[in-house]
Short mmCIF file of C-alpha atoms in Angstrom, two decimals:
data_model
loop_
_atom_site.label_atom_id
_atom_site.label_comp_id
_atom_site.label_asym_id
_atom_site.label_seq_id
_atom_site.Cartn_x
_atom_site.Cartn_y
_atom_site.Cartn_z
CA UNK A 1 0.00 0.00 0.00
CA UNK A 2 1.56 3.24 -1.02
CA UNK A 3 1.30 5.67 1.74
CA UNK A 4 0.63 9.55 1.26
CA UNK A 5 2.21 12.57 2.53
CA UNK A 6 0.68 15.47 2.45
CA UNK A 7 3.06 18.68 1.68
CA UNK A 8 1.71 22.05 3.15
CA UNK A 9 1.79 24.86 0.36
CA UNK A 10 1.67 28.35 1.93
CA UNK A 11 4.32 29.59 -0.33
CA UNK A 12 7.86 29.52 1.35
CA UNK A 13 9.33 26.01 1.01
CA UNK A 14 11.25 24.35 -1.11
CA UNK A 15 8.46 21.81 -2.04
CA UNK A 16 10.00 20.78 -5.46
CA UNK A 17 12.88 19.16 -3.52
CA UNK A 18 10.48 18.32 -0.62
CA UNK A 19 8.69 16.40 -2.74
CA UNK A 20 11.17 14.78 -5.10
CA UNK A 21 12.74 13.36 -2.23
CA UNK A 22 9.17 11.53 -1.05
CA UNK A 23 8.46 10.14 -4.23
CA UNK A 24 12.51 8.81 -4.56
CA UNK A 25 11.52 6.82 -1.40
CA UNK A 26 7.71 5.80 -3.38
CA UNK A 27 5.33 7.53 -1.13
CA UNK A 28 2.49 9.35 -2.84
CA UNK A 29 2.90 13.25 -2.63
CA UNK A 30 -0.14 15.82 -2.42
CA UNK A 31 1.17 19.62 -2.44
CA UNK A 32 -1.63 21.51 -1.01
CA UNK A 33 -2.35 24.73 0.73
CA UNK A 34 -6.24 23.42 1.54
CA UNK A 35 -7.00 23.40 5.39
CA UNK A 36 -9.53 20.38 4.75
CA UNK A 37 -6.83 18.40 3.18
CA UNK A 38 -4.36 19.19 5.81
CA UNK A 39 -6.29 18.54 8.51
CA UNK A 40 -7.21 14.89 7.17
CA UNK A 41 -3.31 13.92 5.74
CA UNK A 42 -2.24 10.79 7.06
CA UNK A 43 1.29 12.24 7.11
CA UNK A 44 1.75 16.17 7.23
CA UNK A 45 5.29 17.94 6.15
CA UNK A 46 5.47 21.95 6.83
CA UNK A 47 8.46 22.74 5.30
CA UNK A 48 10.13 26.18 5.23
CA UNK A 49 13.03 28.31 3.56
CA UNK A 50 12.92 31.95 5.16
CA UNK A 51 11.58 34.24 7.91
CA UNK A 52 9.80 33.11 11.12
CA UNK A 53 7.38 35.80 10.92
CA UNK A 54 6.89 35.46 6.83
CA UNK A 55 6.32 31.99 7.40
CA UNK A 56 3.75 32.62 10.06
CA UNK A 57 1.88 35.41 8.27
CA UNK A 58 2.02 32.97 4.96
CA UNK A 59 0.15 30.37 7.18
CA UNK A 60 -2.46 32.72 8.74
CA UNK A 61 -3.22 34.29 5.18
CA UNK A 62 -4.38 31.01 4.35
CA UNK A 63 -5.86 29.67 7.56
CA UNK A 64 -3.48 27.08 8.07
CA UNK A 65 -3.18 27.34 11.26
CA UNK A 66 -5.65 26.23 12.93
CA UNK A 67 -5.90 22.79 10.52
CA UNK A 68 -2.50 22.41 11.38
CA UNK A 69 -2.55 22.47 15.46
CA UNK A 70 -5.95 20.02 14.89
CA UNK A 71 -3.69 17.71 13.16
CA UNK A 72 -1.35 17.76 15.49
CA UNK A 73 -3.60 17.24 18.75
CA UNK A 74 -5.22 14.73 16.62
CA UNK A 75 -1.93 12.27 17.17
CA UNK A 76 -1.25 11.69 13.28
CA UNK A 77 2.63 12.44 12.50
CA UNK A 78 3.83 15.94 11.46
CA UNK A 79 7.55 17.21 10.40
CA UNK A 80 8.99 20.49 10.00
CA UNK A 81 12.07 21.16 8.46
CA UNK A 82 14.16 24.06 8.80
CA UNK A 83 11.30 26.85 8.75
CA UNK A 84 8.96 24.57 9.52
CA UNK A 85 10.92 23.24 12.49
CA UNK A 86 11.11 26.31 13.83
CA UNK A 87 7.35 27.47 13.25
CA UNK A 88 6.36 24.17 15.55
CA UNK A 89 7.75 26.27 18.61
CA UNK A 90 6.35 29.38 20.72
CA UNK A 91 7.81 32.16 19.80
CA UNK A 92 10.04 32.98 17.20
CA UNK A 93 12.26 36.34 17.71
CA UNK A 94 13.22 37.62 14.02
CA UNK A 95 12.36 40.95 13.63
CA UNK A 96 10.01 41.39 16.81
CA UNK A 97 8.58 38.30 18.69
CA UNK A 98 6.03 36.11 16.97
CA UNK A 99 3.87 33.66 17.86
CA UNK A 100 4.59 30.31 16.37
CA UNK A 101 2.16 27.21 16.36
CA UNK A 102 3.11 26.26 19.71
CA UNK A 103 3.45 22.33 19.34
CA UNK A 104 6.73 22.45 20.96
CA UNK A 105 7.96 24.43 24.36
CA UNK A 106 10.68 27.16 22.97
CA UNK A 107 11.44 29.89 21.23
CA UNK A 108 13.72 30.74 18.35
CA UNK A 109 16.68 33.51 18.05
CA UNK A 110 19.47 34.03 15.72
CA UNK A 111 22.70 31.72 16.64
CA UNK A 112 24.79 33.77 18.63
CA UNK A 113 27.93 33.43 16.27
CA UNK A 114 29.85 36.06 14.55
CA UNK A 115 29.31 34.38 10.87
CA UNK A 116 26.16 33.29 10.36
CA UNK A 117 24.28 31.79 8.30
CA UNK A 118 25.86 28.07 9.45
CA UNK A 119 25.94 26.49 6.09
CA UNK A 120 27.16 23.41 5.79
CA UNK A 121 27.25 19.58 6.89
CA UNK A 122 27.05 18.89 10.54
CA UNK A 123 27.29 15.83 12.56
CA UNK A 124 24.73 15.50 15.15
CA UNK A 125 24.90 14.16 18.62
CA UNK A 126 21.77 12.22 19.53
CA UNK A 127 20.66 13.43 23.18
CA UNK A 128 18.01 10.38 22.90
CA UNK A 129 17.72 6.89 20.50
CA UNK A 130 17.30 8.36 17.41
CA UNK A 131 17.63 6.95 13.73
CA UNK A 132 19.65 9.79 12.43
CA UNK A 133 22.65 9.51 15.69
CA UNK A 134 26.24 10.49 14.62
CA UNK A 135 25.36 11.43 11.05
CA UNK A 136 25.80 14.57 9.11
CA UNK A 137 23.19 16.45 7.82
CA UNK A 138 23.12 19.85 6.06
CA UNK A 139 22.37 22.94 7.31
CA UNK A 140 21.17 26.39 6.57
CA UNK A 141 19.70 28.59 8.90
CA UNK A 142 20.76 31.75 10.97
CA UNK A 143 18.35 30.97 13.68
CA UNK A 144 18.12 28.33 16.40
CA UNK A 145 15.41 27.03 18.49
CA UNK A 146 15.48 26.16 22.41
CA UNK A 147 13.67 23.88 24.02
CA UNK A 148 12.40 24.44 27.41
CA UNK A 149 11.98 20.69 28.03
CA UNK A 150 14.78 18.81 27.57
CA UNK A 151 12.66 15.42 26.90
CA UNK A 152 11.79 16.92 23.28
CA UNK A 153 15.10 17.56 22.42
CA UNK A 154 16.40 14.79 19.98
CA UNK A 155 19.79 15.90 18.79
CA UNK A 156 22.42 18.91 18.30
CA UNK A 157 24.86 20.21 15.86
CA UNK A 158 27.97 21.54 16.93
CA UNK A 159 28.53 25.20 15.53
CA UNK A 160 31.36 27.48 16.47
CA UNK A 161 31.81 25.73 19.80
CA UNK A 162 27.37 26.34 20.08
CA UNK A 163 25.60 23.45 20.54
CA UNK A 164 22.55 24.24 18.63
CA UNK A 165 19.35 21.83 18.43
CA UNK A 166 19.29 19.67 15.50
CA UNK A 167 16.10 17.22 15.58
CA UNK A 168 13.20 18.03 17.74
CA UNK A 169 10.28 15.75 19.13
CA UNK A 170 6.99 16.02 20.64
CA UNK A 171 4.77 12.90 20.75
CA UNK A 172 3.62 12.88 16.78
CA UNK A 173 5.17 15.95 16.09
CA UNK A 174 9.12 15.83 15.01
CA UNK A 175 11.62 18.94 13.40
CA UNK A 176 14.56 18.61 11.91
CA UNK A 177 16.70 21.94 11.64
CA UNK A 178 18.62 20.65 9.06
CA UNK A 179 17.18 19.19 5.53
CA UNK A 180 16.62 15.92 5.00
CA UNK A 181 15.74 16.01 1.70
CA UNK A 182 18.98 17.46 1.03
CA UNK A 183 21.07 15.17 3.27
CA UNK A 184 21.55 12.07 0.78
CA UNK A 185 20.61 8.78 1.93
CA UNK A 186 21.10 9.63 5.97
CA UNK A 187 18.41 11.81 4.96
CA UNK A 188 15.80 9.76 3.12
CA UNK A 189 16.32 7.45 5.93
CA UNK A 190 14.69 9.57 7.94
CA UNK A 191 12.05 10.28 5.73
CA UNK A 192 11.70 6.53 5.48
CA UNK A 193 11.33 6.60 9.32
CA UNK A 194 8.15 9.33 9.29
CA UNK A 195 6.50 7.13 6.84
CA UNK A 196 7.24 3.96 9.11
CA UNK A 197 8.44 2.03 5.96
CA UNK L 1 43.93 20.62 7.59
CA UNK L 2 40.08 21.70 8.05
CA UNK L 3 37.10 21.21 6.72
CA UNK L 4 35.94 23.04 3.24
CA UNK L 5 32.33 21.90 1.55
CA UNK L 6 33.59 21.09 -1.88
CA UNK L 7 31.45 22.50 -4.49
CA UNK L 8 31.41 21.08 -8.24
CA UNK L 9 30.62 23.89 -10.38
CA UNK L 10 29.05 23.47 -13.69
CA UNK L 11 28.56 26.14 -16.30
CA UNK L 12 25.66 25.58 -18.44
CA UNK L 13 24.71 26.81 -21.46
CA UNK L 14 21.54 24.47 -21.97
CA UNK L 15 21.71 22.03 -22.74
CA UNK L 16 25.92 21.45 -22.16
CA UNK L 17 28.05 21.41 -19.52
CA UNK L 18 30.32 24.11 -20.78
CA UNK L 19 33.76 25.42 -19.65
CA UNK L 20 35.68 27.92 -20.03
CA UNK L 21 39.04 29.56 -19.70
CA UNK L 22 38.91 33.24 -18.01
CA UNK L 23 35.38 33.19 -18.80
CA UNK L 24 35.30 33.40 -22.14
CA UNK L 25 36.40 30.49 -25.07
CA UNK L 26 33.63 27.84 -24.18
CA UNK L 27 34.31 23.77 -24.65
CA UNK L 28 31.31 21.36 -24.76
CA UNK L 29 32.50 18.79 -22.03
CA UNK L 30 28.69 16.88 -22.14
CA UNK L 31 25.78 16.58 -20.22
CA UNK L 32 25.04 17.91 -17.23
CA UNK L 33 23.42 15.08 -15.33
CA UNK L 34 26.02 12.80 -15.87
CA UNK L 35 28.56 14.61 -14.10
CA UNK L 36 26.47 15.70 -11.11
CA UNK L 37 25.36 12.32 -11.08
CA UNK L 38 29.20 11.10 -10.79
CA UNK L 39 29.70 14.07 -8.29
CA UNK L 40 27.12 13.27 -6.02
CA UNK L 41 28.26 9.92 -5.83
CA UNK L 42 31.96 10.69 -5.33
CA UNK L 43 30.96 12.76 -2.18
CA UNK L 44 30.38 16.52 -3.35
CA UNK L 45 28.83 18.86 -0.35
CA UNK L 46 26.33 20.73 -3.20
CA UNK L 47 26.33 21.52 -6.95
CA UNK L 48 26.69 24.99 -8.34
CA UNK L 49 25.15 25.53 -12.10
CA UNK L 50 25.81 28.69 -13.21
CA UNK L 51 23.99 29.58 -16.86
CA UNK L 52 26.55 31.60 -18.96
CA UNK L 53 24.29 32.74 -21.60
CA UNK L 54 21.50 33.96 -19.01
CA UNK L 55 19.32 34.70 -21.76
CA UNK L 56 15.15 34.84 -20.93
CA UNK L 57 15.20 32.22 -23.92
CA UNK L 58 17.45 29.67 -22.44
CA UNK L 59 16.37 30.40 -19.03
CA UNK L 60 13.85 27.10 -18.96
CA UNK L 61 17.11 25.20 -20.52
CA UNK L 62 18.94 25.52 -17.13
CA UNK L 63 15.75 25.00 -15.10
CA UNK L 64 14.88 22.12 -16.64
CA UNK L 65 18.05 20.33 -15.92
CA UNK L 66 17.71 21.48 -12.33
CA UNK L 67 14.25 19.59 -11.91
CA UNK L 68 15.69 16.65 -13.34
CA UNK L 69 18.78 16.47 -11.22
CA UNK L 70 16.93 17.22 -8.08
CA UNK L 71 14.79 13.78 -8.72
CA UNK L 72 17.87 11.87 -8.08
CA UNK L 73 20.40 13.92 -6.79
CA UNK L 74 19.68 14.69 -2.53
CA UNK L 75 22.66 17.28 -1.80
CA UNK L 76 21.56 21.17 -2.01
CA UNK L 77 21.93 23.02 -5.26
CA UNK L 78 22.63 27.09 -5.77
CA UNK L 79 21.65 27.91 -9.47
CA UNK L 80 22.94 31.63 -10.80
CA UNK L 81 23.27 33.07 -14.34
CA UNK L 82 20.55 35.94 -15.29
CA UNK L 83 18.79 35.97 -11.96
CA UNK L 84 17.11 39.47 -12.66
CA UNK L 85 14.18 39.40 -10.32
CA UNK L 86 12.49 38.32 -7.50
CA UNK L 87 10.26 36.12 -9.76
CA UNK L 88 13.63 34.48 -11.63
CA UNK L 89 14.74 33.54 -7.99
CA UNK L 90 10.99 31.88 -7.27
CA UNK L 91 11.33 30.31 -10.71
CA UNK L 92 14.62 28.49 -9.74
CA UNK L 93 13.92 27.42 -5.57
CA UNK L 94 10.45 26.06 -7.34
CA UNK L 95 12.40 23.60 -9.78
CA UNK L 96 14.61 22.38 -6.64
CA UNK L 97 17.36 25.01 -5.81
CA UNK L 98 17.98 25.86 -2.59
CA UNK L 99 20.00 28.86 -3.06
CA UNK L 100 19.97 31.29 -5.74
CA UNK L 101 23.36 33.63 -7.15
CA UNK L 102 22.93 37.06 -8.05
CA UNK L 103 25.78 38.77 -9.54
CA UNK L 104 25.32 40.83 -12.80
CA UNK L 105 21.65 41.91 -11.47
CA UNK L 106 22.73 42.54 -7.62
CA UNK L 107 25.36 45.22 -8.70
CA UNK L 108 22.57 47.03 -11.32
CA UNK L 109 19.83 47.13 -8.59
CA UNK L 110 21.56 46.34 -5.17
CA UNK L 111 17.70 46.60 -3.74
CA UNK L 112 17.42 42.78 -5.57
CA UNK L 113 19.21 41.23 -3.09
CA UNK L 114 17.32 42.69 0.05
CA UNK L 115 13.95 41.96 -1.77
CA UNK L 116 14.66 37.89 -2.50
CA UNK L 117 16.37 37.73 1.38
CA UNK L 118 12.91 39.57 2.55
CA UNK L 119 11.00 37.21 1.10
CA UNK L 120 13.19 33.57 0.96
CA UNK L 121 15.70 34.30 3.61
CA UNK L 122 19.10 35.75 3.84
CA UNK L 123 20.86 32.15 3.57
CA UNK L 124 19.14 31.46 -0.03
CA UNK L 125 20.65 34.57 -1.40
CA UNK L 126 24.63 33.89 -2.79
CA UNK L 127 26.40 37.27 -4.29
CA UNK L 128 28.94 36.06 -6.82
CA UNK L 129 31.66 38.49 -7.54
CA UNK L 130 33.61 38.43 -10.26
CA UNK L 131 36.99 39.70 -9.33
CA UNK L 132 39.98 41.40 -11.51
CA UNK L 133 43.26 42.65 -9.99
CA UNK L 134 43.26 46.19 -10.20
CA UNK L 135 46.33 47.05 -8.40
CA UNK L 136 48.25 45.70 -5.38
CA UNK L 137 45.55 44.53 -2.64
CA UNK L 138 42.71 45.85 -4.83
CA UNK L 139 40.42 44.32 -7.13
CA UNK L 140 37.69 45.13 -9.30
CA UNK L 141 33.94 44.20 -9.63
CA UNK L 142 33.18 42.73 -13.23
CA UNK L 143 29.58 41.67 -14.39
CA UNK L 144 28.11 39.89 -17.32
CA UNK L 145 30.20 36.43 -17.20
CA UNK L 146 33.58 38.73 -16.25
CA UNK L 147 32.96 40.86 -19.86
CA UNK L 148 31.76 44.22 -18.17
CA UNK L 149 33.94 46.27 -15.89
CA UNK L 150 31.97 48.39 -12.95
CA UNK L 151 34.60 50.45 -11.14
CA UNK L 152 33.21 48.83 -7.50
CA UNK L 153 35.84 47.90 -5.19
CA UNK L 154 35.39 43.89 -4.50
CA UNK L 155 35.97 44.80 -0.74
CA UNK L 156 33.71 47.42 -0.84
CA UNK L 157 30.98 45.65 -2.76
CA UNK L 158 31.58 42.44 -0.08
CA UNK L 159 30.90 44.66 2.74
CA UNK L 160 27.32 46.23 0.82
CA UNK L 161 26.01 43.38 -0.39
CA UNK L 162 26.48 41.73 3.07
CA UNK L 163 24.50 44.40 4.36
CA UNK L 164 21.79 44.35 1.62
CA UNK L 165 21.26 40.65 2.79
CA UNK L 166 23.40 38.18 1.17
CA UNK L 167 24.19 34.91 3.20
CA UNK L 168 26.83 33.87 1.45
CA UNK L 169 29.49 35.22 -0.88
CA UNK L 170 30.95 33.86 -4.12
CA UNK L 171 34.20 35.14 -5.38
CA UNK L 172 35.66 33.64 -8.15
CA UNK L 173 39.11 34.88 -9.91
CA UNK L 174 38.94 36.51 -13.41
CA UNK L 175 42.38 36.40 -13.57
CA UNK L 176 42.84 32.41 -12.44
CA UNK L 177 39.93 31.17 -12.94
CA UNK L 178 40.77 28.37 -16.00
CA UNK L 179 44.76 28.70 -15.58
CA UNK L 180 45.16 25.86 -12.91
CA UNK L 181 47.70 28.29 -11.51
CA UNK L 182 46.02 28.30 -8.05
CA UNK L 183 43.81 30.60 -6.48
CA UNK L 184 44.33 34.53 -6.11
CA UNK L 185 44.91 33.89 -2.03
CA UNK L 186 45.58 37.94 -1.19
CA UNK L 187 41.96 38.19 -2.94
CA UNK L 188 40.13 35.51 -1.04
CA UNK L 189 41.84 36.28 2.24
CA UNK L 190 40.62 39.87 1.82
CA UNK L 191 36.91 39.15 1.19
CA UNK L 192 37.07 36.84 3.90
CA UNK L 193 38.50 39.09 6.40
CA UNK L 194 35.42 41.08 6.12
CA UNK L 195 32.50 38.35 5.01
CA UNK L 196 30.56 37.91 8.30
CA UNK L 197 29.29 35.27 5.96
CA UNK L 198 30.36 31.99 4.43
CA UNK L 199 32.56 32.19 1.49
CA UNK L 200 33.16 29.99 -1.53
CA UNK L 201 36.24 31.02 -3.53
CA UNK L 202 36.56 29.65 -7.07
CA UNK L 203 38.67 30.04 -9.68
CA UNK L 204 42.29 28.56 -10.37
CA UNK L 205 42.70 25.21 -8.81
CA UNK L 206 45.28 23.04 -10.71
CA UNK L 207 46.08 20.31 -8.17
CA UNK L 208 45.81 19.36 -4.39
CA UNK L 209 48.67 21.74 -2.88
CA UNK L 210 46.68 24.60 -4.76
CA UNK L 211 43.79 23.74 -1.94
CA UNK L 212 46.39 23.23 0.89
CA UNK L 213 47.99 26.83 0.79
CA UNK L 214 43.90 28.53 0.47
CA UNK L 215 43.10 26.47 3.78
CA UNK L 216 45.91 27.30 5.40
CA UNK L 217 45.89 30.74 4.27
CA UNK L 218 42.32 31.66 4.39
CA UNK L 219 39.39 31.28 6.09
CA UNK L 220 37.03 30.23 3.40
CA UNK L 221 34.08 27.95 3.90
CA UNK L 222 33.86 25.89 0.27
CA UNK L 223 35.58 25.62 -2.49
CA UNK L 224 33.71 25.64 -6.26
CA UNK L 225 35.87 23.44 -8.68
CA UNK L 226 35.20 22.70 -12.00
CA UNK L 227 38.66 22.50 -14.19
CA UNK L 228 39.90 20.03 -11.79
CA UNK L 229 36.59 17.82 -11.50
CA UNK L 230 35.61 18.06 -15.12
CA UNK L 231 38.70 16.68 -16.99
CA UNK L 232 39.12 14.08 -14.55
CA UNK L 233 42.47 15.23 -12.86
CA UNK L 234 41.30 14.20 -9.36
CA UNK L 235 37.88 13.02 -7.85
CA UNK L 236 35.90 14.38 -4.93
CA UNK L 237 37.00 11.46 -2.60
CA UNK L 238 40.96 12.19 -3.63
CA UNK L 239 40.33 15.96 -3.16
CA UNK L 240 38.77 15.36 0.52
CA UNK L 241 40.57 12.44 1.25
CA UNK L 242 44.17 15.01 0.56
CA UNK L 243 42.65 17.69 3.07
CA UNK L 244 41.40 15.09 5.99
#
């Protein structure tokens, strides 16, 4: 049985490789920016290339939002990369503080180094059992998130002697900072892993 | 020796893989997807296509081979060559690039760069400067493939376009690039020095110790190779293997 993820469309990720990289590993792919077919995926990807508070305002424009946090509380699996990892928290502090979707206890900031963005492929360090442990993944981003509870913190990437968080987890819910459609096999793997194939 | 992301770069003109000696004097070496196919699997960090024509008419040629490499191909791709607008840049991160490289456009209407970083990020967003050696410790912004002089200051131009919102700099050697003499160090040590962003420096590598002295000398980020790569003279895994 081919199983189908559901990519959210509001207009800011890199869906073209998003999706490319689903249907390498044969899952079905539906790009959509419809609440009613968010809210009923089976498996839900928010992905995300740019501002916190873009992103957001992207999402609200086209009542995502609330379909979104209903999916969530309903139990079925959701994962955000990069962006989208970062949207799954509080607050995000880019320009002003903004609220985020709030599926994850945290906020995000800009990494504290003096050359940012970190580009580039990172090993992580698994702070739990995790799949991806002790592989490199790539990474873009300028900002960070931080968990408040430690429990739904899955991994870090060492940056500039920063330990910044990698892979994130709440019950259904799971970011990765980096890009694992971008991250070769390690990566697919992991996308593999959210389909439970 | 440290770490460097090493970058294949491939100059298109759709639907070759073209190359070229101090930017001008093209030679057909084949199709694209073959050699980012053997790239990816010797190791490479990303790809860099750059379109040399950057006409509106071949624009879909270079697209097009985008969407098909990014079906197979799962390491991050910048795509540059006639980037003009904010629209080009949508056009490109919609067929699978991640980042996008202004050069030609970013110096006529600086405002370009801060618009596509507004609206995609500042870490999509890669300036590529064309450099030529002015005078001692000075070099000078050229546009349009390296055909076009500008009288900008490199330094000066590293420093604005950082500002405007790039997230990463390209700075490739007029004067090396295609001589497999070996980078123009004093050039990437000096955009470096004042980046605040990553750097990729391209343009003159010949051989292995070429790479050695621009690590130890420099602190760049990547290195974009094509000479090297594309004739065969060494492979991704020697290359990294050399600077472990």
């Amino acid at each position: 049985m081919t199983k189908k993820v559901t990519i959210i469309d509001y207009g800011l990720g890199n869906l073209f490789s998003v999706s490319k990289a689903f249907e390498h590993i044969g899952a079905q792919v539906e790009i959509t920016a419809e609440p009613e077919k968010i809210f009923n995926a089976d498996y839900l990807v928010l992905p995300g290339v740019g501002a916190f508070n873009k992103g957001m305002q992207e999402l609200a424009s086209r009542n995502l939002i609330e379909p979104i946090k209903k999916y969530a509380a309903s139990g079925k699996p959701l994962m955000g990369i990069c962006l989208g990892m970062q949207m799954l928290f509080e607050t995000g502090e880019e320009n002003g503080v903004h609220q985020g979707l709030g599926l994850i206890k945290g906020r995000v900031v800009q990494i504290p180094a003096d050359k940012i963005p970190h580009i580039g492929w990172g090993a992580v360090s698994a702070k739990q059992n995790w799949q991806g442990a002790e592989k490199e993944f790539y990474f873009v981003h300028s900002y960070h998130a931080i968990c408040t509870q430690e429990n739904n913190l899955l991994a870090t990437v060492s940056y500039k002697n920063l330990e910044l968080a990698a892979a994130v987890k709440n019950g259904s819910v799971v970011g990765y900072q980096f890009h694992p459609e971008k991250s070769r096999n390690q990566g697919l793997e992991l996308c593999k892993e959210f389909l439970c194939l | 020796m440290r770490k460097v992301r090493i970058i294949p770069r491939l100059d298109i003109k759709a639907p070759n893989l073209i190359k070229g000696v101090h930017l001008e004097g093209l030679r057909v070496m084949g199709d694209p997807q073959v050699f980012a196919q053997k790239y990816y699997e010797q190791g490479a960090d990303e790809l860099l296509y750059m379109d040399v024509v950057a006409s509106l008419y071949e624009r879909n040629g270079i697209l097009d081979i985008i969407k098909h490499t990014a079906k197979n191909i799962f390491i991050p791709m910048t795509v540059g060559g006639g980037i003009r607008s904010v629209e080009n840049a949508s056009e490109a991160l919609r067929s699978g690039a991640d980042k996008v490289s202004l050069n030609t456009a970013a110096v006529r209407e600086p405002e370009l760069i801060t618009k596509i970083a507004d609206y995609y990020g500042n870490q999509c967003v890669v300036i590529s400067i064309e450099a030529k050696r002015k005078s001692e410790g000075r070099w000078e912004v050229y546009t349009d493939n390296g055909r076009e002089h500008t009288d900008l200051d490199v330094i000066e131009w590293v420093q604005r376009a950082v500002q405007l919102g790039a997230g990463e700099i390209l700075v490739t050697s007029v004067d090396q690039e295609g001589t497999k003499k070996g980078f123009d160090i004093p050039l990437v040590k000096a955009v470096c020095e004042v980046a605040q962003v990553p750097v990729i420096a391209s343009g003159g590598m010949g051989n292995i110790e070429h790479l050695h002295e621009l690590l130890e000398e420099t602190t760049v980020d990547a290195v974009a190779i094509a000479n090297v790569l594309h004739y065969g003279t060494m492979t991704i895994e020697d290359i990294k293997a050399k600077i472990k």
